[in-house]
Amino acid sequence: MKFTRSSGPYWRPVQDVPAMMRHVLYALAPAAAAHSFFFGPGLWINLCVAGITALATEAIALRLRGAPLQLHLSDGSALVSAALLALCLPPLLPWWVTATGTAFAIGVVKHLYGGLGLNLFNPAMAGYALLLLVFPAHMTNWLPPHVDDLDYQALSLWQTLQFTATGNLPATLGLDAVTGATPLDVLRTELGRMRTLTEIAADPVFGDFGGRGWEWVGNFVTLGGLWLLYRGIIRWQIPAGMLAGVLAGSLLLYLADPQTHASPLFHLYAGGTLLGAFFIATDPVSACVTDRGRLIYGAGCGLVTVAIRSWAAFPDGVAFAVLLMNVLAPLIDRYCRPRVYGTG
Amino acid sequence: MADAWTFNARPPRPPWGVHVPSHKAATRAMSIRQAPLPPVAHLSTPTAAVALVSAGDCVKSGQPVARGSDGCALHATISGTIAAVSTSAGGQVDVAIDSDGRDEWHDSCVPCKAPLALPPRELRRRLLDGGIVGLGGALFPSGLKLDSAPRVRALIINGAECEPWITCDEILLRERATQVVEGARILMHAAGTVHAVIAVETDMPEARIALHDALATSGDDRIGLAVVSAKYPAGGERQLIEMLTGAEVPLGGLPGDVGYLCQNAGTAAAAADLLLLGRPLVSRIVTVTGGGVAEPGNFEVRLGTPLAMLVAAAGGYKGVPARLIVGGPMMGVAQPDDAAAVTAATNCVVAALADDIAPAAPEMPCIRCGDCVQACPARLLPHELLAASRQGHADALRDLHLDACIECGCCDYVCPSMIPLTAAFAAAKAARRSRPS
Ligand code: SF4
Ligand code: SF4
């Protein structure tokens, strides 16, 4: 009897790249729901704009590179980048801002470097960084969280759509009336005015330990992250390293001067710390590969995030911290190679 | 008494390796059955050898028919007439024997009355004469392995059969634990050591109990028992040594370099068969299994039996097997047909249905997920080795220690991008061997 030949191993489980990417998207769903609960429907619009732009850019880039279209379009990696970027963007954002960031992330950061697996930088964070530089004003237009006792004017889906489409709100609404600064921004601005933290923390955007609303979004991000850990899609080293880095860095500053530095818990829940730790810094392509390297890489992301928040003029430090560590990742890996069996 | 020696009888689950569905339930309780004698037996020496017979000669079972340049003998596995003798380009001798159906044993096949009273050197010579080779797949003559080991601290009998589907060692331990223990005592004596450990896996409790009883009966308290994790490839020689003793076999070296002698459980039983029953290596136990076999089981098979006959003994094929694999699904080799003969290295034959093997999946780029790094028992960086292999980058391959790769397939197993890493490493090693450097 004749049989087909092939090389082994002949058995492997099916946890392939598309499945991994699908799970990342599922894991983001609770956080997205919480986000839109507190900050309105803008996130869904941004997600749509980013998703469509990402797929279109991916298709064009694949075509130009002569790579198999169907295989890579269906791997889900572009959608994950798009979703992560959208989750970092302000909920009220003209569509072309979102589209520019996404197209840059996929077209330049991912595909100019050779496509999936070869990009040096995290596409979502590179896209975010570009938008901060090119559209700084838009990028700080955050919305106040929808919590009962807070004075805010909620935007309807229709009003949000109008703004996204045109960049202008309906004439009856003033941008100033509906937008607010993020807690991180409030902190920076007020610290700049020489106010103490005790005074600043009385601002209604601050909750028990982080920003109001943000605390809840953070909890749901963590939930998704834990699920990814449980499914074995991410491993613990990078999240643990990054959270430890943020906590340790902010604790040191806080202990040095609690009146000019926010508490470690505030930093944990502020901005993109949790999203960064579980979803962004864990992007395997641009991170370290070895276990020890991942701990160091994560810790670096955390420490640099705190440093940027404390001393630089950006709304949040996560994006630049991750990008900086992306550059260092290969170097860190070099020094963290495990000792091969039977050597040295 | 020599110095004391301790080993880890319950090593913790290793950080490397993978959990593979074991599929052992199909055969692990199947008693050893005798496969019918083949009408023609095809035998080959693993190394260059000289033939001791020529075409037309009459031979008896157990009669030497060739002797390797290393001194290891090859024996007729059935009685009958030599149909053909040939020498291949590499000097290996191939012998075909037509069976007379009588299975008469050669005069030289007599038990040794007191093997443990023989000088170790004499015992090692007898092991070479008896054709005892490593039945774990290495086919290295045991007598030679013993000669070349400078000073053996302890003997490790490997019963940790980690590959899925395979249960030949497990059933041997369950049904012939005494032979394994006796074999271990003989090998200890031959190695001049007073320490030994027999290792089994956590998922073979019956084998552990049988061994425990056999050890109690033998009254030999120099032999210990260790239970290692059933995580693949815990039964790899180097991995087992590391788990039991904490020592690492140096790269490019042998277990003997760190004072250990590793022998497969089947090899130990073969040594006992040789000295206590007078049987040289003429048969071995083979697991015949897979969804594509009608009656999976464990068979005691004369070497040289064609695979087709062995499968027929197991009720023949069922359905349309997609692959015929000799060995396990991780490290085995898919056969083009079932004409090949059972050798001393054939521990398992898997007739795998399409469901038993992974569907072909398109290869995606490496996403540097690091799963292969985590899984690699040699602590290599398979993703970097892959890039270096594909670019044929010899310096990088050396830096990354390609030679430490044991081709276990763990990296392939976990790779979400479905990259055939192990095949790439095997090819890179072959390319390096063929290039004079
Ligand atoms: S095949 Fe080689 S590289 Fe891959 S896991 Fe096994 S030892 Fe490591
Ligand atoms: S498992 Fe595959 S995708 Fe992951 S790092 Fe290794 S080679 Fe790359």
CSV table of C-alpha atoms in Angstrom, one decimal, chain B residues 39-426:
chain,number,residue,atom,x,y,z
B,39,PRO,CA,8.1,-15.7,5.3
B,40,VAL,CA,11.1,-13.4,4.5
B,41,ALA,CA,13.1,-11.4,7.0
B,42,HIS,CA,15.0,-8.4,5.7
B,43,LEU,CA,17.8,-7.4,8.1
B,44,SER,CA,20.4,-4.6,7.9
B,45,THR,CA,23.3,-3.6,10.0
B,46,PRO,CA,23.2,0.0,11.1
B,47,THR,CA,26.9,0.5,10.4
B,48,ALA,CA,29.5,-0.8,8.0
B,49,ALA,CA,29.9,-4.6,8.6
B,50,VAL,CA,31.1,-7.8,7.2
B,51,ALA,CA,28.7,-10.6,6.2
B,52,LEU,CA,29.2,-14.0,7.9
B,53,VAL,CA,27.0,-15.9,5.6
B,54,SER,CA,26.4,-16.0,1.9
B,55,ALA,CA,23.4,-16.7,-0.3
B,56,GLY,CA,22.2,-20.3,-0.1
B,57,ASP,CA,23.5,-20.9,3.5
B,58,CYS,CA,21.1,-22.4,6.0
B,59,VAL,CA,20.8,-20.4,9.2
B,60,LYS,CA,19.1,-20.9,12.5
B,61,SER,CA,17.3,-18.3,14.6
B,62,GLY,CA,19.8,-16.4,16.6
B,63,GLN,CA,22.8,-17.3,14.4
B,64,PRO,CA,25.1,-14.3,13.7
B,65,VAL,CA,24.9,-13.3,10.0
B,66,ALA,CA,27.0,-10.2,10.0
B,67,ARG,CA,29.3,-8.3,12.3
B,68,GLY,CA,29.6,-4.6,12.4
B,69,SER,CA,33.0,-2.9,12.3
B,70,ASP,CA,32.1,-1.8,15.8
B,71,GLY,CA,32.0,-5.5,16.8
B,72,CYS,CA,28.2,-5.6,17.2
B,73,ALA,CA,26.7,-8.8,15.7
B,74,LEU,CA,23.5,-9.0,13.7
B,75,HIS,CA,21.6,-12.3,14.1
B,76,ALA,CA,19.2,-14.3,11.9
B,77,THR,CA,15.8,-13.6,13.4
B,78,ILE,CA,14.2,-16.7,11.8
B,79,SER,CA,15.6,-20.1,10.7
B,80,GLY,CA,15.8,-20.8,7.0
B,81,THR,CA,17.9,-20.1,3.9
B,82,ILE,CA,19.8,-16.9,3.1
B,83,ALA,CA,18.1,-15.5,0.0
B,84,ALA,CA,20.5,-12.6,-0.6
B,85,VAL,CA,23.4,-10.8,0.9
B,86,SER,CA,24.5,-7.4,-0.3
B,87,THR,CA,26.7,-4.6,0.9
B,88,SER,CA,25.5,-1.0,0.3
B,89,ALA,CA,27.6,1.9,-0.6
B,90,GLY,CA,28.1,2.8,3.0
B,91,GLY,CA,29.3,-0.7,3.9
B,92,GLN,CA,26.1,-1.7,5.6
B,93,VAL,CA,25.2,-5.3,5.1
B,94,ASP,CA,21.7,-6.3,4.0
B,95,VAL,CA,20.6,-9.9,4.5
B,96,ALA,CA,17.3,-11.5,3.4
B,97,ILE,CA,16.3,-14.8,4.9
B,98,ASP,CA,13.7,-17.2,3.5
B,99,SER,CA,11.9,-18.8,6.4
B,100,ASP,CA,11.7,-22.6,6.7
B,101,GLY,CA,8.8,-22.0,9.2
B,102,ARG,CA,10.5,-24.0,11.9
B,103,ASP,CA,12.2,-21.3,13.9
B,104,GLU,CA,14.9,-23.6,15.1
B,105,TRP,CA,17.4,-22.0,17.4
B,106,HIS,CA,21.1,-21.9,16.9
B,107,ASP,CA,23.5,-23.8,19.2
B,108,SER,CA,25.1,-20.6,20.4
B,109,CYS,CA,21.8,-19.6,22.0
B,110,VAL,CA,22.4,-20.8,25.5
B,111,PRO,CA,21.7,-19.0,28.7
B,112,CYS,CA,24.6,-17.8,30.8
B,113,LYS,CA,24.4,-19.4,34.3
B,114,ALA,CA,25.7,-16.6,36.4
B,115,PRO,CA,26.1,-13.4,34.4
B,116,LEU,CA,26.7,-11.3,37.5
B,117,ALA,CA,29.7,-13.5,38.2
B,118,LEU,CA,31.3,-12.7,34.9
B,119,PRO,CA,33.9,-9.9,34.7
B,120,PRO,CA,32.3,-6.7,33.4
B,121,ARG,CA,34.5,-6.7,30.3
B,122,GLU,CA,33.3,-10.2,29.4
B,123,LEU,CA,29.8,-9.1,30.0
B,124,ARG,CA,30.2,-6.2,27.6
B,125,ARG,CA,31.7,-8.5,25.0
B,126,ARG,CA,28.7,-10.8,25.3
B,127,LEU,CA,26.3,-7.8,24.9
B,128,LEU,CA,28.1,-7.0,21.6
B,129,ASP,CA,28.0,-10.6,20.5
B,130,GLY,CA,24.4,-10.7,21.3
B,131,GLY,CA,23.7,-7.7,19.1
B,132,ILE,CA,22.1,-5.7,22.0
B,133,VAL,CA,21.6,-2.1,20.7
B,134,GLY,CA,19.7,0.8,22.1
B,135,LEU,CA,16.0,0.1,21.4
B,136,GLY,CA,15.0,3.6,22.0
B,137,GLY,CA,15.9,4.5,18.5
B,138,ALA,CA,19.6,5.2,18.6
B,139,LEU,CA,20.6,1.7,17.7
B,140,PHE,CA,24.0,2.3,19.4
B,141,PRO,CA,25.5,-1.0,20.6
B,142,SER,CA,25.1,-1.2,24.4
B,143,GLY,CA,28.4,-3.0,24.9
B,144,LEU,CA,30.1,-0.2,23.1
B,145,LYS,CA,28.3,2.5,25.0
B,146,LEU,CA,29.5,0.8,28.2
B,147,ASP,CA,33.0,0.6,26.9
B,148,SER,CA,33.2,4.2,26.0
B,149,ALA,CA,31.7,5.5,29.2
B,150,PRO,CA,34.7,6.5,31.3
B,151,ARG,CA,33.3,6.1,34.7
B,152,VAL,CA,29.6,5.4,35.2
B,153,ARG,CA,28.2,7.0,38.3
B,154,ALA,CA,24.7,5.6,37.7
B,155,LEU,CA,22.7,3.7,35.2
B,156,ILE,CA,19.5,5.3,34.1
B,157,ILE,CA,16.8,3.0,32.6
B,158,ASN,CA,14.5,5.0,30.5
B,159,GLY,CA,10.9,3.9,30.6
B,160,ALA,CA,9.6,7.4,30.2
B,161,GLU,CA,7.9,6.9,26.9
B,162,CYS,CA,6.7,10.4,26.2
B,163,GLU,CA,5.7,10.2,22.6
B,164,PRO,CA,1.9,9.9,22.0
B,165,TRP,CA,0.4,6.6,20.8
B,166,ILE,CA,3.5,4.6,21.8
B,167,THR,CA,3.1,2.1,24.6
B,168,CYS,CA,5.6,-0.6,23.8
B,169,ASP,CA,7.8,0.2,26.8
B,170,GLU,CA,4.9,0.7,29.1
B,171,ILE,CA,3.5,-2.7,28.3
B,172,LEU,CA,6.9,-4.2,28.6
B,173,LEU,CA,7.2,-2.7,32.1
B,174,ARG,CA,3.7,-3.9,33.0
B,175,GLU,CA,4.1,-7.5,31.8
B,176,ARG,CA,7.9,-8.1,32.1
B,177,ALA,CA,9.0,-5.8,34.8
B,178,THR,CA,11.2,-8.6,36.2
B,179,GLN,CA,13.1,-8.9,32.9
B,180,VAL,CA,13.7,-5.1,33.0
B,181,VAL,CA,15.0,-5.2,36.5
B,182,GLU,CA,17.2,-8.2,35.8
B,183,GLY,CA,18.5,-6.4,32.7
B,184,ALA,CA,19.2,-3.4,34.8
B,185,ARG,CA,21.3,-5.5,37.2
B,186,ILE,CA,23.2,-7.0,34.3
B,187,LEU,CA,23.9,-3.5,32.8
B,188,MET,CA,24.9,-2.1,36.2
B,189,HIS,CA,27.4,-4.9,36.6
B,190,ALA,CA,28.7,-4.4,33.0
B,191,ALA,CA,29.0,-0.7,33.7
B,192,GLY,CA,30.7,-1.2,37.0
B,193,THR,CA,28.3,1.0,38.9
B,194,VAL,CA,26.3,0.3,42.0
B,195,HIS,CA,23.6,2.9,41.3
B,196,ALA,CA,20.6,2.7,39.0
B,197,VAL,CA,17.3,4.3,38.6
B,198,ILE,CA,14.4,3.3,36.4
B,199,ALA,CA,12.3,6.2,35.2
B,200,VAL,CA,8.6,6.0,34.2
B,201,GLU,CA,6.0,8.7,33.6
B,202,THR,CA,3.2,9.9,35.9
B,203,ASP,CA,0.6,8.5,33.5
B,204,MET,CA,1.7,4.9,33.7
B,205,PRO,CA,0.8,3.9,37.3
B,206,GLU,CA,0.4,0.2,36.5
B,207,ALA,CA,4.0,0.1,35.1
B,208,ARG,CA,5.2,1.8,38.3
B,209,ILE,CA,3.5,-0.7,40.5
B,210,ALA,CA,4.8,-3.7,38.5
B,211,LEU,CA,8.3,-2.3,38.7
B,212,HIS,CA,7.9,-1.6,42.4
B,213,ASP,CA,6.9,-5.2,42.9
B,214,ALA,CA,9.7,-6.6,40.7
B,215,LEU,CA,12.2,-4.5,42.6
B,216,ALA,CA,10.9,-5.8,45.9
B,217,THR,CA,11.1,-9.3,44.6
B,218,SER,CA,14.6,-8.9,43.3
B,219,GLY,CA,15.7,-7.5,46.7
B,220,ASP,CA,18.2,-5.3,44.9
B,221,ASP,CA,18.0,-2.0,46.8
B,222,ARG,CA,20.6,-0.3,44.6
B,223,ILE,CA,17.9,0.3,41.9
B,224,GLY,CA,15.6,3.3,42.5
B,225,LEU,CA,12.4,4.3,40.8
B,226,ALA,CA,11.6,7.7,39.5
B,227,VAL,CA,8.4,9.1,38.2
B,228,VAL,CA,8.7,12.0,35.8
B,229,SER,CA,6.1,14.3,34.3
B,230,ALA,CA,4.3,13.0,31.3
B,231,LYS,CA,5.0,16.2,29.4
B,232,TYR,CA,6.6,15.6,26.1
B,233,PRO,CA,9.7,15.1,25.6
B,234,ALA,CA,10.4,14.2,29.2
B,235,GLY,CA,11.7,10.9,28.0
B,236,GLY,CA,14.4,12.5,25.8
B,237,GLU,CA,17.7,11.2,27.1
B,238,ARG,CA,19.2,14.6,27.8
B,239,GLN,CA,16.0,15.9,29.3
B,240,LEU,CA,15.6,12.9,31.5
B,241,ILE,CA,19.2,13.2,32.8
B,242,GLU,CA,18.6,16.8,33.6
B,243,MET,CA,15.3,16.1,35.4
B,244,LEU,CA,16.7,13.2,37.5
B,245,THR,CA,20.1,14.5,38.3
B,246,GLY,CA,20.3,18.2,37.5
B,247,ALA,CA,23.3,17.5,35.3
B,248,GLU,CA,23.4,18.6,31.6
B,249,VAL,CA,25.1,16.5,28.9
B,250,PRO,CA,27.5,18.9,27.3
B,251,LEU,CA,26.8,20.0,23.8
B,252,GLY,CA,28.4,17.6,21.4
B,253,GLY,CA,29.1,15.2,24.3
B,254,LEU,CA,27.6,12.0,25.6
B,255,PRO,CA,25.8,11.2,28.9
B,256,GLY,CA,28.9,9.3,29.8
B,257,ASP,CA,30.7,12.7,30.0
B,258,VAL,CA,28.7,13.5,33.1
B,259,GLY,CA,28.9,10.0,34.5
B,260,TYR,CA,25.6,8.6,33.3
B,261,LEU,CA,24.6,5.7,31.2
B,262,CYS,CA,21.2,5.8,29.7
B,263,GLN,CA,19.5,2.7,28.4
B,264,ASN,CA,16.0,2.2,27.2
B,265,ALA,CA,13.8,-0.2,29.2
B,266,GLY,CA,13.5,-2.4,26.2
B,267,THR,CA,17.3,-2.6,25.9
B,268,ALA,CA,17.5,-3.7,29.5
B,269,ALA,CA,15.0,-6.5,28.9
B,270,ALA,CA,16.9,-7.5,25.8
B,271,ALA,CA,20.1,-7.8,27.8
B,272,ALA,CA,18.3,-10.0,30.3
B,273,ASP,CA,16.8,-12.1,27.4
B,274,LEU,CA,20.3,-12.5,26.0
B,275,LEU,CA,22.0,-13.6,29.2
B,276,LEU,CA,19.3,-15.4,31.1
B,277,LEU,CA,17.4,-17.0,28.2
B,278,GLY,CA,20.2,-17.2,25.7
B,279,ARG,CA,18.3,-15.1,23.1
B,280,PRO,CA,20.3,-12.6,21.1
B,281,LEU,CA,18.4,-9.6,19.8
B,282,VAL,CA,16.0,-11.1,17.3
B,283,SER,CA,12.7,-9.4,18.2
B,284,ARG,CA,11.3,-6.4,19.9
B,285,ILE,CA,7.9,-5.1,21.0
B,286,VAL,CA,6.2,-2.7,18.6
B,287,THR,CA,3.0,-0.8,19.2
B,288,VAL,CA,0.7,-0.9,16.2
B,289,THR,CA,-1.9,1.7,16.5
B,290,GLY,CA,-3.7,4.7,15.0
B,291,GLY,CA,-7.3,5.2,13.8
B,292,GLY,CA,-6.3,3.4,10.6
B,293,VAL,CA,-5.6,0.0,12.2
B,294,ALA,CA,-8.5,-2.5,12.9
B,295,GLU,CA,-7.1,-4.0,16.2
B,296,PRO,CA,-4.4,-1.8,17.7
B,297,GLY,CA,-2.1,-3.6,20.1
B,298,ASN,CA,1.4,-4.4,21.1
B,299,PHE,CA,3.3,-7.1,19.3
B,300,GLU,CA,6.5,-9.0,19.9
B,301,VAL,CA,7.9,-9.0,16.4
B,302,ARG,CA,10.9,-10.7,14.8
B,303,LEU,CA,13.1,-8.0,13.3
B,304,GLY,CA,13.0,-8.0,9.6
B,305,THR,CA,9.2,-8.5,9.4
B,306,PRO,CA,7.7,-6.2,6.8
B,307,LEU,CA,5.4,-3.5,8.2
B,308,ALA,CA,2.5,-4.8,6.0
B,309,MET,CA,2.7,-8.1,7.8
B,310,LEU,CA,2.7,-6.4,11.2
B,311,VAL,CA,-0.3,-4.3,10.3
B,312,ALA,CA,-2.0,-7.5,9.1
B,313,ALA,CA,-1.4,-9.1,12.5
B,314,ALA,CA,-3.2,-6.1,14.0
B,315,GLY,CA,-6.3,-6.8,11.9
B,316,GLY,CA,-5.2,-4.9,8.8
B,317,TYR,CA,-6.0,-1.4,7.8
B,318,LYS,CA,-9.3,0.3,8.6
B,319,GLY,CA,-10.4,3.1,6.4
B,320,VAL,CA,-7.9,5.0,4.3
B,321,PRO,CA,-4.8,5.9,6.4
B,322,ALA,CA,-3.5,9.3,5.5
B,323,ARG,CA,0.0,8.5,6.8
B,324,LEU,CA,1.9,5.4,7.9
B,325,ILE,CA,4.3,6.7,10.5
B,326,VAL,CA,7.1,4.7,12.0
B,327,GLY,CA,7.7,6.1,15.5
B,328,GLY,CA,5.4,8.5,17.1
B,329,PRO,CA,3.6,11.5,15.7
B,330,MET,CA,6.2,14.0,17.0
B,331,MET,CA,9.5,12.5,15.8
B,332,GLY,CA,8.4,9.6,13.6
B,333,VAL,CA,8.9,9.3,9.9
B,334,ALA,CA,6.1,8.9,7.4
B,335,GLN,CA,6.6,5.9,5.1
B,336,PRO,CA,6.0,5.9,1.4
B,337,ASP,CA,4.6,2.4,1.6
B,338,ASP,CA,4.4,-0.5,4.0
B,339,ALA,CA,7.2,-2.6,2.5
B,340,ALA,CA,9.9,-1.5,4.9
B,341,ALA,CA,11.0,-4.0,7.6
B,342,VAL,CA,10.8,-3.7,11.3
B,343,THR,CA,14.2,-2.8,12.7
B,344,ALA,CA,15.5,-2.7,16.3
B,345,ALA,CA,14.5,1.0,16.3
B,346,THR,CA,10.9,0.5,15.3
B,347,ASN,CA,9.0,1.1,18.5
B,348,CYS,CA,5.7,2.0,16.9
B,349,VAL,CA,3.7,2.0,13.7
B,350,VAL,CA,0.9,4.5,13.5
B,351,ALA,CA,-1.6,4.2,10.6
B,352,ALA,CA,-3.0,7.6,11.0
B,353,LEU,CA,-6.4,8.6,9.6
B,354,ALA,CA,-6.8,12.1,8.3
B,355,ASP,CA,-8.4,12.9,11.8
B,356,ASP,CA,-5.3,11.7,13.5
B,357,ILE,CA,-2.9,14.2,11.8
B,358,ALA,CA,-3.1,17.9,11.8
B,359,PRO,CA,-4.7,19.4,8.7
B,360,ALA,CA,-2.4,21.1,6.3
B,361,ALA,CA,-2.5,24.8,7.2
B,362,PRO,CA,-0.9,27.7,5.3
B,363,GLU,CA,2.3,28.9,6.8
B,364,MET,CA,2.1,32.5,8.2
B,365,PRO,CA,5.0,34.7,9.0
B,366,CYS,CA,6.6,34.3,12.5
B,367,ILE,CA,4.9,36.8,14.8
B,368,ARG,CA,7.6,36.3,17.5
B,369,CYS,CA,5.0,35.0,19.9
B,370,GLY,CA,7.8,33.2,21.8
B,371,ASP,CA,5.8,30.1,22.3
B,372,CYS,CA,8.5,28.0,20.7
B,373,VAL,CA,11.1,29.5,23.0
B,374,GLN,CA,9.0,28.5,25.9
B,375,ALA,CA,8.5,25.0,24.6
B,376,CYS,CA,12.0,24.2,23.5
B,377,PRO,CA,13.6,21.6,25.8
B,378,ALA,CA,17.1,22.6,24.7
B,379,ARG,CA,16.3,26.3,25.6
B,380,LEU,CA,17.0,27.4,22.0
B,381,LEU,CA,15.5,30.3,20.2
B,382,PRO,CA,13.7,28.4,17.4
B,383,HIS,CA,12.3,31.6,15.7
B,384,GLU,CA,15.8,33.0,15.3
B,385,LEU,CA,17.2,29.6,14.3
B,386,LEU,CA,14.5,29.5,11.6
B,387,ALA,CA,15.6,32.8,10.1
B,388,ALA,CA,19.2,31.7,10.2
B,389,SER,CA,18.4,28.3,8.7
B,390,ARG,CA,16.4,29.9,5.8
B,391,GLN,CA,19.2,32.4,5.1
B,392,GLY,CA,21.8,29.6,5.4
B,393,HIS,CA,23.6,31.8,7.8
B,394,ALA,CA,26.2,29.4,9.2
B,395,ASP,CA,27.7,31.8,11.8
B,396,ALA,CA,24.3,32.6,13.3
B,397,LEU,CA,23.4,28.9,13.4
B,398,ARG,CA,26.5,28.2,15.4
B,399,ASP,CA,25.9,31.1,17.7
B,400,LEU,CA,22.4,29.9,18.3
B,401,HIS,CA,23.6,26.3,18.9
B,402,LEU,CA,21.7,24.6,16.2
B,403,ASP,CA,23.5,21.4,17.3
B,404,ALA,CA,21.7,21.4,20.6
B,405,CYS,CA,18.4,20.9,18.7
B,406,ILE,CA,17.1,17.4,19.4
B,407,GLU,CA,14.4,17.7,16.7
B,408,CYS,CA,11.7,17.0,19.1
B,409,GLY,CA,9.1,19.0,17.3
B,410,CYS,CA,7.8,21.0,20.3
B,411,CYS,CA,8.4,24.3,18.5
B,412,ASP,CA,6.3,23.2,15.5
B,413,TYR,CA,3.7,21.9,17.9
B,414,VAL,CA,3.1,25.3,19.5
B,415,CYS,CA,3.8,27.6,16.6
B,416,PRO,CA,0.6,29.6,15.8
B,417,SER,CA,2.0,30.5,12.4
B,418,MET,CA,2.2,26.8,11.4
B,419,ILE,CA,5.8,27.1,10.5
B,420,PRO,CA,7.6,23.7,9.8
B,421,LEU,CA,10.5,24.6,12.1
B,422,THR,CA,11.8,21.1,12.9
B,423,ALA,CA,12.0,20.2,9.2
B,424,ALA,CA,14.0,23.4,8.6
B,425,PHE,CA,16.4,22.6,11.4
B,426,ALA,CA,16.9,19.0,10.1
